[in-house]
Amino acid sequence: MPPIITAFESSPDRGKGQARDMRVRWAFEEAGQPYDVRLVSFAAMKQPAHLALHPFGQIPTYEDGDLTLFESGAIVLHIAERHDGLLPKDANARARAIAWMFAALSTVEPPIVELTMAMLFERDRSWHAERLPMLQDRVHTRLGELSRHLSGADWLDGAFNAGDLMMVTVLRRLNTSGLLDEYPDIAAYVARGEARPAFRRAFDAQLAVFKAASQS
């Protein structure tokens, strides 16, 4: 029986591949592994059955036999460690790939999420106009640092790996902000990730859920 992950029954991203189950779907596709999806509503996510899987009432979760995981990074790392295709064989390169996974989630994603949340939900606040430039500067700082590291390379550390998977999904949150236009090398990096066949399969699977929900 394939592992089961949870995903939004009706995703707030309207099928744009921003929900965090996208990362897990992509990892499965890169590894060539089957998986099943159980869709959950926002109400169900706060019920005891789901909270037993994810104590913070979010998605995705992962169930495989007697193992249950939450947090997209932990799930992707588990998949990458069990199957070929996402982590290098060389021990040092493998450690660097995992470091980039952590960097994507701990260093790059927080300022991006803070900025996007401010743009989506804080526009009517009296302090929005004053706070927004500060949040944008924080993102620019990270993008500048990442751009210097890439320095024309296709991927973060040699061949594509789980670090790139996590970083691309984090950076995609800026696709509609215009900020990536100021960093052509990062925009090209994201585009390379999105062009991977495994990404397209994962994206189409997530989009199909949104289309089905919007037509019901």
Coordinates of N, CA and C in Angstrom, one line a residue:
M1 N 0.9 -1.2 0.0 CA 0.0 0.0 0.0 C 0.9 1.2 0.0
P2 N 0.7 2.2 -0.9 CA 1.5 3.4 -1.0 C 1.3 4.3 0.2
P3 N 2.3 5.1 0.5 CA 2.1 6.1 1.6 C 0.9 7.0 1.2
I4 N 0.3 7.5 2.3 CA -0.8 8.5 2.1 C -0.4 9.8 2.6
I5 N -0.6 10.9 1.8 CA -0.4 12.2 2.3 C -1.7 12.9 2.3
T6 N -1.8 14.0 3.1 CA -3.0 14.8 3.1 C -2.8 16.1 2.4
A7 N -3.8 16.6 1.8 CA -3.8 17.9 1.0 C -5.1 18.6 1.2
F8 N -5.1 19.9 0.9 CA -6.3 20.7 1.0 C -7.4 20.1 0.1
E9 N -8.6 20.0 0.6 CA -9.8 19.7 -0.2 C -10.1 20.8 -1.1
S10 N -9.9 22.0 -0.7 CA -10.1 23.2 -1.5 C -9.0 24.2 -1.2
S11 N -8.0 24.2 -2.0 CA -6.8 24.9 -1.7 C -6.9 26.4 -1.9
P12 N -6.4 27.2 -0.9 CA -6.6 28.7 -1.0 C -5.7 29.3 -2.1
D13 N -4.7 28.5 -2.6 CA -3.9 29.0 -3.7 C -4.5 28.9 -5.1
R14 N -5.7 28.4 -5.1 CA -6.4 28.3 -6.4 C -5.6 27.5 -7.5
G15 N -5.0 26.5 -7.0 CA -4.3 25.6 -8.0 C -3.0 26.1 -8.5
K16 N -2.3 27.0 -7.8 CA -1.1 27.5 -8.3 C 0.1 26.7 -7.8
G17 N -0.1 25.7 -7.1 CA 1.0 24.8 -6.6 C 1.8 25.4 -5.5
Q18 N 1.1 26.3 -4.7 CA 1.8 26.9 -3.5 C 1.6 26.1 -2.2
A19 N 0.6 25.4 -2.1 CA 0.3 24.6 -0.9 C 1.5 23.6 -0.7
R20 N 1.8 23.4 0.6 CA 3.0 22.6 0.9 C 2.9 21.1 0.5
D21 N 1.8 20.6 0.2 CA 1.8 19.2 -0.3 C 2.5 19.1 -1.6
M22 N 2.6 20.3 -2.3 CA 3.3 20.3 -3.6 C 4.7 19.8 -3.5
R23 N 5.4 20.1 -2.4 CA 6.8 19.7 -2.2 C 6.8 18.2 -2.1
V24 N 5.9 17.6 -1.3 CA 5.9 16.2 -1.1 C 5.5 15.4 -2.4
R25 N 4.5 16.0 -3.1 CA 4.2 15.4 -4.4 C 5.4 15.3 -5.3
W26 N 6.1 16.5 -5.4 CA 7.2 16.6 -6.3 C 8.3 15.6 -5.9
A27 N 8.5 15.4 -4.6 CA 9.6 14.5 -4.1 C 9.2 13.1 -4.6
F28 N 8.0 12.7 -4.4 CA 7.5 11.4 -4.8 C 7.7 11.2 -6.3
E29 N 7.4 12.2 -7.1 CA 7.5 12.1 -8.5 C 9.0 12.0 -9.0
E30 N 9.9 12.8 -8.3 CA 11.3 12.7 -8.6 C 11.9 11.3 -8.3
A31 N 11.4 10.7 -7.2 CA 11.8 9.4 -6.8 C 11.1 8.3 -7.6
G32 N 10.1 8.6 -8.4 CA 9.4 7.6 -9.1 C 8.6 6.7 -8.2
Q33 N 8.1 7.2 -7.1 CA 7.3 6.4 -6.1 C 5.9 6.7 -6.1
P34 N 5.0 5.7 -6.0 CA 3.5 6.0 -5.9 C 3.2 6.6 -4.5
Y35 N 2.1 7.2 -4.5 CA 1.5 7.8 -3.3 C 0.0 8.0 -3.4
D36 N -0.7 8.0 -2.3 CA -2.1 8.3 -2.3 C -2.3 9.6 -1.6
V37 N -3.5 10.2 -1.9 CA -3.8 11.5 -1.3 C -5.1 11.4 -0.6
R38 N -5.2 11.9 0.6 CA -6.5 12.0 1.3 C -6.7 13.5 1.5
L39 N -7.8 14.0 0.9 CA -8.2 15.4 0.9 C -8.9 15.8 2.2
V40 N -8.5 16.9 2.8 CA -9.2 17.3 4.1 C -9.7 18.7 4.0
S41 N -10.8 19.0 4.6 CA -11.3 20.3 4.7 C -10.7 21.1 5.8
F42 N -10.9 22.4 5.8 CA -10.3 23.3 6.8 C -10.9 22.9 8.2
A43 N -12.2 22.5 8.2 CA -12.8 22.1 9.4 C -12.2 20.8 9.9
A44 N -12.0 19.9 9.0 CA -11.5 18.6 9.4 C -10.1 18.7 9.9
M45 N -9.3 19.6 9.5 CA -7.9 19.8 9.9 C -7.8 20.2 11.4
K46 N -8.9 20.7 12.0 CA -8.9 21.0 13.4 C -9.6 20.0 14.3
Q47 N -10.0 18.9 13.7 CA -10.6 17.8 14.4 C -9.6 16.9 15.0
P48 N -9.9 16.1 16.1 CA -9.0 15.2 16.7 C -8.3 14.2 15.8
A49 N -9.0 13.7 14.8 CA -8.4 12.7 13.9 C -7.2 13.3 13.2
H50 N -7.4 14.5 12.7 CA -6.2 15.1 11.9 C -5.2 15.6 12.9
L51 N -5.6 16.2 14.0 CA -4.6 16.7 15.0 C -3.7 15.6 15.5
A52 N -4.2 14.3 15.5 CA -3.4 13.2 15.9 C -2.2 13.0 14.9
L53 N -2.4 13.4 13.7 CA -1.4 13.3 12.7 C -0.5 14.6 12.6
H54 N -1.1 15.7 12.8 CA -0.4 17.0 12.7 C -0.9 17.8 13.9
P55 N -0.1 18.0 14.9 CA -0.5 18.7 16.1 C -0.9 20.2 15.9
F56 N -0.5 20.7 14.8 CA -0.8 22.1 14.5 C -1.9 22.3 13.5
G57 N -2.5 21.2 13.2 CA -3.7 21.2 12.3 C -3.5 21.8 10.9
Q58 N -2.4 21.3 10.3 CA -2.1 21.8 8.9 C -1.9 20.6 8.0
I59 N -1.5 20.9 6.8 CA -1.1 19.9 5.8 C 0.3 20.2 5.3
P60 N 1.0 19.3 4.8 CA 0.7 17.9 4.6 C 1.0 17.0 5.8
T61 N 0.5 15.8 5.8 CA 0.9 14.8 6.7 C 1.3 13.6 5.8
Y62 N 2.0 12.6 6.5 CA 2.5 11.4 5.7 C 2.2 10.2 6.6
E63 N 1.6 9.2 6.0 CA 1.3 8.0 6.8 C 1.8 6.8 5.9
D64 N 2.7 6.0 6.5 CA 3.2 4.8 5.8 C 3.4 3.7 6.9
G65 N 2.4 2.7 6.9 CA 2.5 1.7 8.0 C 2.3 2.3 9.3
D66 N 3.3 2.1 10.2 CA 3.1 2.6 11.6 C 3.9 3.9 11.7
L67 N 4.3 4.5 10.6 CA 5.0 5.8 10.7 C 4.1 6.9 10.2
T68 N 4.0 8.0 11.1 CA 3.3 9.2 10.7 C 4.2 10.4 10.9
L69 N 4.3 11.2 9.8 CA 5.1 12.4 9.9 C 4.3 13.7 9.5
F70 N 4.7 14.8 10.0 CA 4.2 16.1 9.6 C 5.4 17.0 9.3
E71 N 5.1 18.2 8.7 CA 6.1 19.1 8.2 C 6.7 18.7 6.9
S72 N 6.5 19.5 5.9 CA 6.9 19.1 4.5 C 8.4 18.8 4.4
G73 N 9.2 19.6 5.1 CA 10.6 19.3 5.0 C 11.0 18.0 5.5
A74 N 10.4 17.6 6.7 CA 10.7 16.3 7.3 C 10.2 15.2 6.3
I75 N 9.1 15.4 5.7 CA 8.5 14.3 4.8 C 9.4 14.2 3.6
V76 N 9.8 15.3 3.0 CA 10.6 15.3 1.8 C 12.0 14.6 2.1
L77 N 12.6 14.9 3.3 CA 13.8 14.3 3.7 C 13.7 12.8 3.8
H78 N 12.6 12.4 4.4 CA 12.3 11.0 4.6 C 12.2 10.3 3.3
I79 N 11.5 10.9 2.4 CA 11.4 10.3 1.0 C 12.8 10.2 0.3
A80 N 13.5 11.3 0.5 CA 14.8 11.4 -0.2 C 15.8 10.4 0.4
E81 N 15.7 10.1 1.7 CA 16.6 9.1 2.3 C 16.3 7.7 2.0
R82 N 15.0 7.5 1.6 CA 14.6 6.1 1.4 C 14.7 5.7 -0.1
H83 N 14.7 6.7 -1.0 CA 14.6 6.4 -2.4 C 15.7 7.2 -3.2
D84 N 16.2 6.6 -4.3 CA 17.2 7.3 -5.1 C 16.5 8.5 -5.8
G85 N 17.4 9.4 -6.2 CA 17.0 10.5 -7.1 C 16.9 11.9 -6.4
L86 N 17.0 12.0 -5.1 CA 16.9 13.3 -4.4 C 18.1 13.7 -3.6
L87 N 19.0 12.7 -3.2 CA 20.2 13.0 -2.5 C 21.4 12.4 -3.1
P88 N 22.5 13.1 -3.2 CA 23.7 12.5 -3.8 C 24.2 11.3 -3.0
K89 N 25.0 10.4 -3.7 CA 25.6 9.3 -3.0 C 26.7 9.7 -2.2
D90 N 27.5 10.6 -2.6 CA 28.7 11.1 -1.9 C 28.2 11.7 -0.5
A91 N 28.9 11.3 0.6 CA 28.4 11.7 1.9 C 28.5 13.2 2.1
N92 N 29.6 13.8 1.6 CA 29.7 15.3 1.8 C 28.6 16.0 1.0
A93 N 28.5 15.6 -0.3 CA 27.5 16.2 -1.1 C 26.1 16.0 -0.6
R94 N 25.8 14.9 0.0 CA 24.5 14.6 0.6 C 24.3 15.5 1.8
A95 N 25.3 15.7 2.6 CA 25.2 16.6 3.8 C 24.9 18.0 3.3
R96 N 25.6 18.5 2.2 CA 25.3 19.8 1.7 C 23.9 20.0 1.2
A97 N 23.4 18.9 0.5 CA 22.0 19.0 0.0 C 21.0 19.1 1.1
I98 N 21.3 18.4 2.2 CA 20.4 18.5 3.4 C 20.5 19.9 4.0
A99 N 21.7 20.5 4.0 CA 21.9 21.8 4.5 C 21.1 22.8 3.7
W100 N 21.1 22.7 2.4 CA 20.3 23.6 1.6 C 18.8 23.4 1.8
M101 N 18.3 22.2 2.1 CA 16.9 22.0 2.5 C 16.6 22.9 3.7
F102 N 17.5 22.8 4.7 CA 17.2 23.6 5.9 C 17.3 25.1 5.6
A103 N 18.3 25.5 4.7 CA 18.4 26.9 4.4 C 17.1 27.4 3.7
A104 N 16.6 26.6 2.8 CA 15.3 27.0 2.2 C 14.2 27.3 3.1
L105 N 14.1 26.4 4.1 CA 13.0 26.5 5.1 C 13.2 27.5 6.2
S106 N 14.4 27.6 6.7 CA 14.7 28.3 7.9 C 15.3 29.7 7.6
T107 N 15.9 29.9 6.4 CA 16.6 31.2 6.1 C 15.9 32.0 5.1
V108 N 15.4 31.3 4.0 CA 14.9 32.0 2.8 C 13.3 32.1 3.0
E109 N 12.7 31.1 3.4 CA 11.2 31.1 3.4 C 10.6 32.1 4.4
P110 N 11.1 32.2 5.7 CA 10.4 33.1 6.6 C 10.2 34.5 6.1
P111 N 11.2 35.2 5.6 CA 10.9 36.6 5.1 C 10.0 36.6 3.9
I112 N 10.0 35.6 3.1 CA 9.1 35.5 2.0 C 7.7 35.4 2.4
V113 N 7.5 34.5 3.4 CA 6.1 34.2 3.9 C 5.6 35.5 4.6
E114 N 6.5 36.1 5.4 CA 6.0 37.4 6.1 C 5.6 38.4 5.1
L115 N 6.4 38.6 4.0 CA 6.0 39.6 3.0 C 4.7 39.2 2.3
T116 N 4.6 38.0 1.9 CA 3.4 37.6 1.1 C 2.1 37.7 2.0
M117 N 2.3 37.4 3.3 CA 1.1 37.5 4.2 C 0.8 39.0 4.4
A118 N 1.8 39.9 4.5 CA 1.5 41.3 4.6 C 0.8 41.8 3.3
M119 N 1.2 41.3 2.2 CA 0.6 41.8 0.9 C -0.8 41.3 0.8
L120 N -1.1 40.1 1.3 CA -2.4 39.5 1.1 C -3.4 40.0 2.2
F121 N -3.0 40.1 3.4 CA -3.9 40.3 4.5 C -3.7 41.5 5.4
E122 N -2.8 42.4 5.1 CA -2.5 43.5 5.9 C -2.6 44.9 5.2
R123 N -3.1 44.8 4.0 CA -3.2 46.1 3.2 C -4.1 47.1 3.8
D124 N -5.0 46.8 4.6 CA -5.9 47.7 5.2 C -5.5 48.3 6.6
R125 N -4.3 47.8 7.0 CA -3.8 48.3 8.3 C -3.1 49.6 8.1
S126 N -3.2 50.4 9.2 CA -2.6 51.8 9.1 C -1.1 51.8 8.9
W127 N -0.4 50.7 9.4 CA 1.0 50.7 9.3 C 1.5 49.9 8.1
H128 N 0.7 49.5 7.2 CA 1.1 48.6 6.1 C 2.1 49.3 5.2
A129 N 1.8 50.5 4.8 CA 2.7 51.2 3.9 C 4.1 51.5 4.5
E130 N 4.2 51.7 5.8 CA 5.5 51.9 6.4 C 6.2 50.6 6.6
R131 N 5.5 49.5 6.9 CA 6.2 48.2 7.1 C 6.6 47.5 5.9
L132 N 5.9 47.7 4.8 CA 6.1 46.9 3.6 C 7.5 47.0 3.0
P133 N 8.1 48.3 2.9 CA 9.5 48.4 2.4 C 10.5 47.6 3.3
M134 N 10.3 47.5 4.6 CA 11.2 46.8 5.5 C 11.1 45.3 5.1
L135 N 9.9 44.8 4.9 CA 9.7 43.3 4.6 C 10.3 43.1 3.2
Q136 N 10.2 44.0 2.3 CA 10.8 43.8 0.9 C 12.3 43.8 1.0
D137 N 12.8 44.6 1.8 CA 14.3 44.7 2.0 C 14.8 43.4 2.5
R138 N 14.1 42.8 3.4 CA 14.6 41.5 4.0 C 14.6 40.4 2.9
V139 N 13.6 40.4 2.1 CA 13.6 39.4 1.0 C 14.7 39.7 0.0
H140 N 14.9 41.0 -0.4 CA 16.0 41.4 -1.3 C 17.3 40.9 -0.7
T141 N 17.5 41.1 0.5 CA 18.8 40.6 1.1 C 19.0 39.1 0.9
R142 N 18.0 38.3 1.1 CA 18.2 36.9 0.9 C 18.3 36.6 -0.6
L143 N 17.6 37.2 -1.4 CA 17.7 37.0 -2.9 C 19.1 37.4 -3.4
G144 N 19.6 38.5 -2.9 CA 20.9 38.9 -3.3 C 22.0 37.9 -2.9
E145 N 21.9 37.4 -1.7 CA 22.8 36.4 -1.2 C 22.7 35.1 -2.0
L146 N 21.5 34.7 -2.3 CA 21.3 33.5 -3.1 C 21.8 33.6 -4.5
S147 N 21.6 34.8 -5.1 CA 22.1 35.1 -6.4 C 23.6 35.0 -6.5
R148 N 24.3 35.5 -5.5 CA 25.7 35.5 -5.4 C 26.2 34.0 -5.4
H149 N 25.5 33.2 -4.6 CA 25.9 31.8 -4.5 C 25.7 31.1 -5.8
L150 N 24.5 31.3 -6.5 CA 24.3 30.6 -7.8 C 25.3 31.0 -8.8
S151 N 25.5 32.3 -9.0 CA 26.6 32.8 -9.8 C 26.6 32.0 -11.2
G152 N 25.5 31.9 -11.8 CA 25.4 31.3 -13.1 C 25.2 29.8 -13.1
A153 N 25.3 29.1 -12.0 CA 25.1 27.7 -11.9 C 23.7 27.3 -12.1
D154 N 23.5 26.1 -12.6 CA 22.1 25.6 -12.8 C 21.4 25.3 -11.5
W155 N 22.2 24.7 -10.6 CA 21.6 24.2 -9.3 C 22.5 24.7 -8.2
L156 N 22.0 24.5 -7.0 CA 22.7 25.0 -5.8 C 24.0 24.4 -5.5
D157 N 24.2 23.0 -5.8 CA 25.4 22.3 -5.4 C 25.5 21.1 -6.4
G158 N 26.0 21.4 -7.6 CA 26.1 20.3 -8.6 C 24.8 20.0 -9.2
A159 N 24.5 18.7 -9.2 CA 23.2 18.2 -9.8 C 22.0 18.6 -9.0
F160 N 20.8 18.6 -9.6 CA 19.6 18.8 -8.9 C 19.4 17.8 -7.8
N161 N 19.0 18.3 -6.6 CA 18.7 17.5 -5.5 C 17.6 18.0 -4.6
A162 N 17.4 17.4 -3.4 CA 16.3 17.8 -2.6 C 16.4 19.3 -2.1
G163 N 17.7 19.7 -2.0 CA 17.9 21.2 -1.6 C 17.2 22.1 -2.6
D164 N 17.4 21.8 -3.9 CA 16.8 22.6 -5.0 C 15.3 22.4 -5.0
L165 N 14.8 21.2 -4.7 CA 13.4 21.0 -4.7 C 12.8 22.0 -3.6
M166 N 13.3 22.0 -2.5 CA 12.8 22.8 -1.4 C 12.9 24.3 -1.7
M167 N 14.1 24.7 -2.3 CA 14.4 26.1 -2.6 C 13.4 26.6 -3.7
V168 N 13.2 25.8 -4.7 CA 12.4 26.3 -5.8 C 10.9 26.5 -5.3
T169 N 10.4 25.5 -4.5 CA 9.1 25.7 -4.0 C 8.9 26.9 -3.1
V170 N 10.0 27.2 -2.3 CA 9.9 28.4 -1.5 C 9.9 29.7 -2.4
L171 N 10.8 29.7 -3.4 CA 10.9 30.9 -4.2 C 9.7 31.1 -5.1
R172 N 9.0 30.1 -5.4 CA 7.8 30.2 -6.3 C 6.7 31.1 -5.6
R173 N 6.8 31.3 -4.3 CA 5.9 32.1 -3.6 C 6.0 33.6 -4.1
L174 N 7.1 33.9 -4.7 CA 7.4 35.3 -5.2 C 7.0 35.4 -6.7
N175 N 6.4 34.4 -7.3 CA 6.2 34.4 -8.8 C 5.3 35.6 -9.2
T176 N 4.4 36.0 -8.4 CA 3.5 37.1 -8.8 C 3.9 38.4 -8.2
S177 N 5.0 38.5 -7.4 CA 5.4 39.7 -6.7 C 6.2 40.7 -7.6
G178 N 6.8 40.1 -8.6 CA 7.7 41.0 -9.5 C 9.1 41.0 -8.9
L179 N 9.3 40.5 -7.7 CA 10.7 40.6 -7.1 C 11.7 39.7 -7.9
L180 N 11.3 38.6 -8.4 CA 12.2 37.7 -9.0 C 12.7 38.3 -10.4
D181 N 11.9 39.3 -10.9 CA 12.4 39.9 -12.2 C 13.7 40.7 -12.0
E182 N 14.0 41.1 -10.7 CA 15.2 41.8 -10.5 C 16.4 40.9 -10.3
Y183 N 16.2 39.6 -10.3 CA 17.2 38.6 -10.2 C 17.1 37.5 -11.3
P184 N 17.5 37.9 -12.5 CA 17.3 37.0 -13.6 C 17.9 35.6 -13.4
D185 N 19.0 35.5 -12.7 CA 19.6 34.1 -12.5 C 18.7 33.3 -11.6
I186 N 18.0 33.9 -10.6 CA 17.1 33.2 -9.7 C 15.8 32.9 -10.4
A187 N 15.3 33.8 -11.3 CA 14.1 33.5 -12.0 C 14.4 32.3 -13.0
A188 N 15.6 32.3 -13.6 CA 15.9 31.2 -14.5 C 16.0 29.9 -13.7
Y189 N 16.6 30.0 -12.5 CA 16.7 28.8 -11.6 C 15.3 28.2 -11.3
V190 N 14.4 29.1 -10.9 CA 13.0 28.6 -10.6 C 12.4 28.0 -11.9
A191 N 12.6 28.6 -13.0 CA 12.0 28.1 -14.3 C 12.6 26.7 -14.6
R192 N 13.9 26.5 -14.3 CA 14.4 25.2 -14.5 C 13.8 24.1 -13.7
G193 N 13.5 24.5 -12.4 CA 12.8 23.6 -11.5 C 11.4 23.3 -12.0
E194 N 10.7 24.3 -12.4 CA 9.3 24.2 -12.9 C 9.3 23.4 -14.2
A195 N 10.4 23.4 -15.0 CA 10.4 22.6 -16.2 C 10.6 21.1 -16.1
R196 N 11.0 20.7 -14.9 CA 11.3 19.3 -14.7 C 10.0 18.5 -14.8
P197 N 10.1 17.4 -15.6 CA 8.9 16.6 -15.7 C 8.2 16.2 -14.4
A198 N 9.0 15.8 -13.4 CA 8.4 15.4 -12.1 C 7.7 16.6 -11.5
F199 N 8.2 17.8 -11.6 CA 7.5 19.0 -11.1 C 6.1 19.1 -11.8
R200 N 6.1 19.0 -13.2 CA 4.9 19.2 -13.9 C 3.9 18.1 -13.5
R201 N 4.3 16.9 -13.3 CA 3.3 15.9 -12.9 C 2.7 16.2 -11.5
A202 N 3.6 16.7 -10.6 CA 3.1 17.1 -9.3 C 2.2 18.3 -9.3
F203 N 2.5 19.2 -10.1 CA 1.7 20.4 -10.3 C 0.3 20.1 -10.9
D204 N 0.3 19.3 -11.9 CA -0.9 18.9 -12.6 C -1.8 18.1 -11.6
A205 N -1.2 17.3 -10.7 CA -2.0 16.5 -9.8 C -2.7 17.5 -8.8
Q206 N -1.9 18.4 -8.3 CA -2.5 19.4 -7.3 C -3.5 20.3 -8.0
L207 N -3.3 20.7 -9.2 CA -4.2 21.5 -10.0 C -5.5 20.8 -10.2
A208 N -5.4 19.5 -10.5 CA -6.6 18.7 -10.7 C -7.6 18.7 -9.5
V209 N -7.0 18.7 -8.3 CA -7.8 18.7 -7.1 C -8.6 20.1 -7.1
F210 N -7.9 21.2 -7.3 CA -8.6 22.5 -7.3 C -9.7 22.5 -8.4
K211 N -9.4 22.0 -9.6 CA -10.4 22.1 -10.6 C -11.6 21.3 -10.3
A212 N -11.4 20.1 -9.7 CA -12.5 19.2 -9.3 C -13.3 19.9 -8.2
A213 N -12.7 20.6 -7.2 CA -13.4 21.3 -6.2 C -14.2 22.5 -6.7
S214 N -13.6 23.2 -7.6 CA -14.3 24.4 -8.1 C -15.5 24.0 -9.0
Q215 N -15.5 22.8 -9.6 CA -16.6 22.4 -10.4 C -17.7 21.7 -9.7
S216 N -17.4 21.3 -8.4 CA -18.4 20.6 -7.7 C -19.5 21.5 -7.0

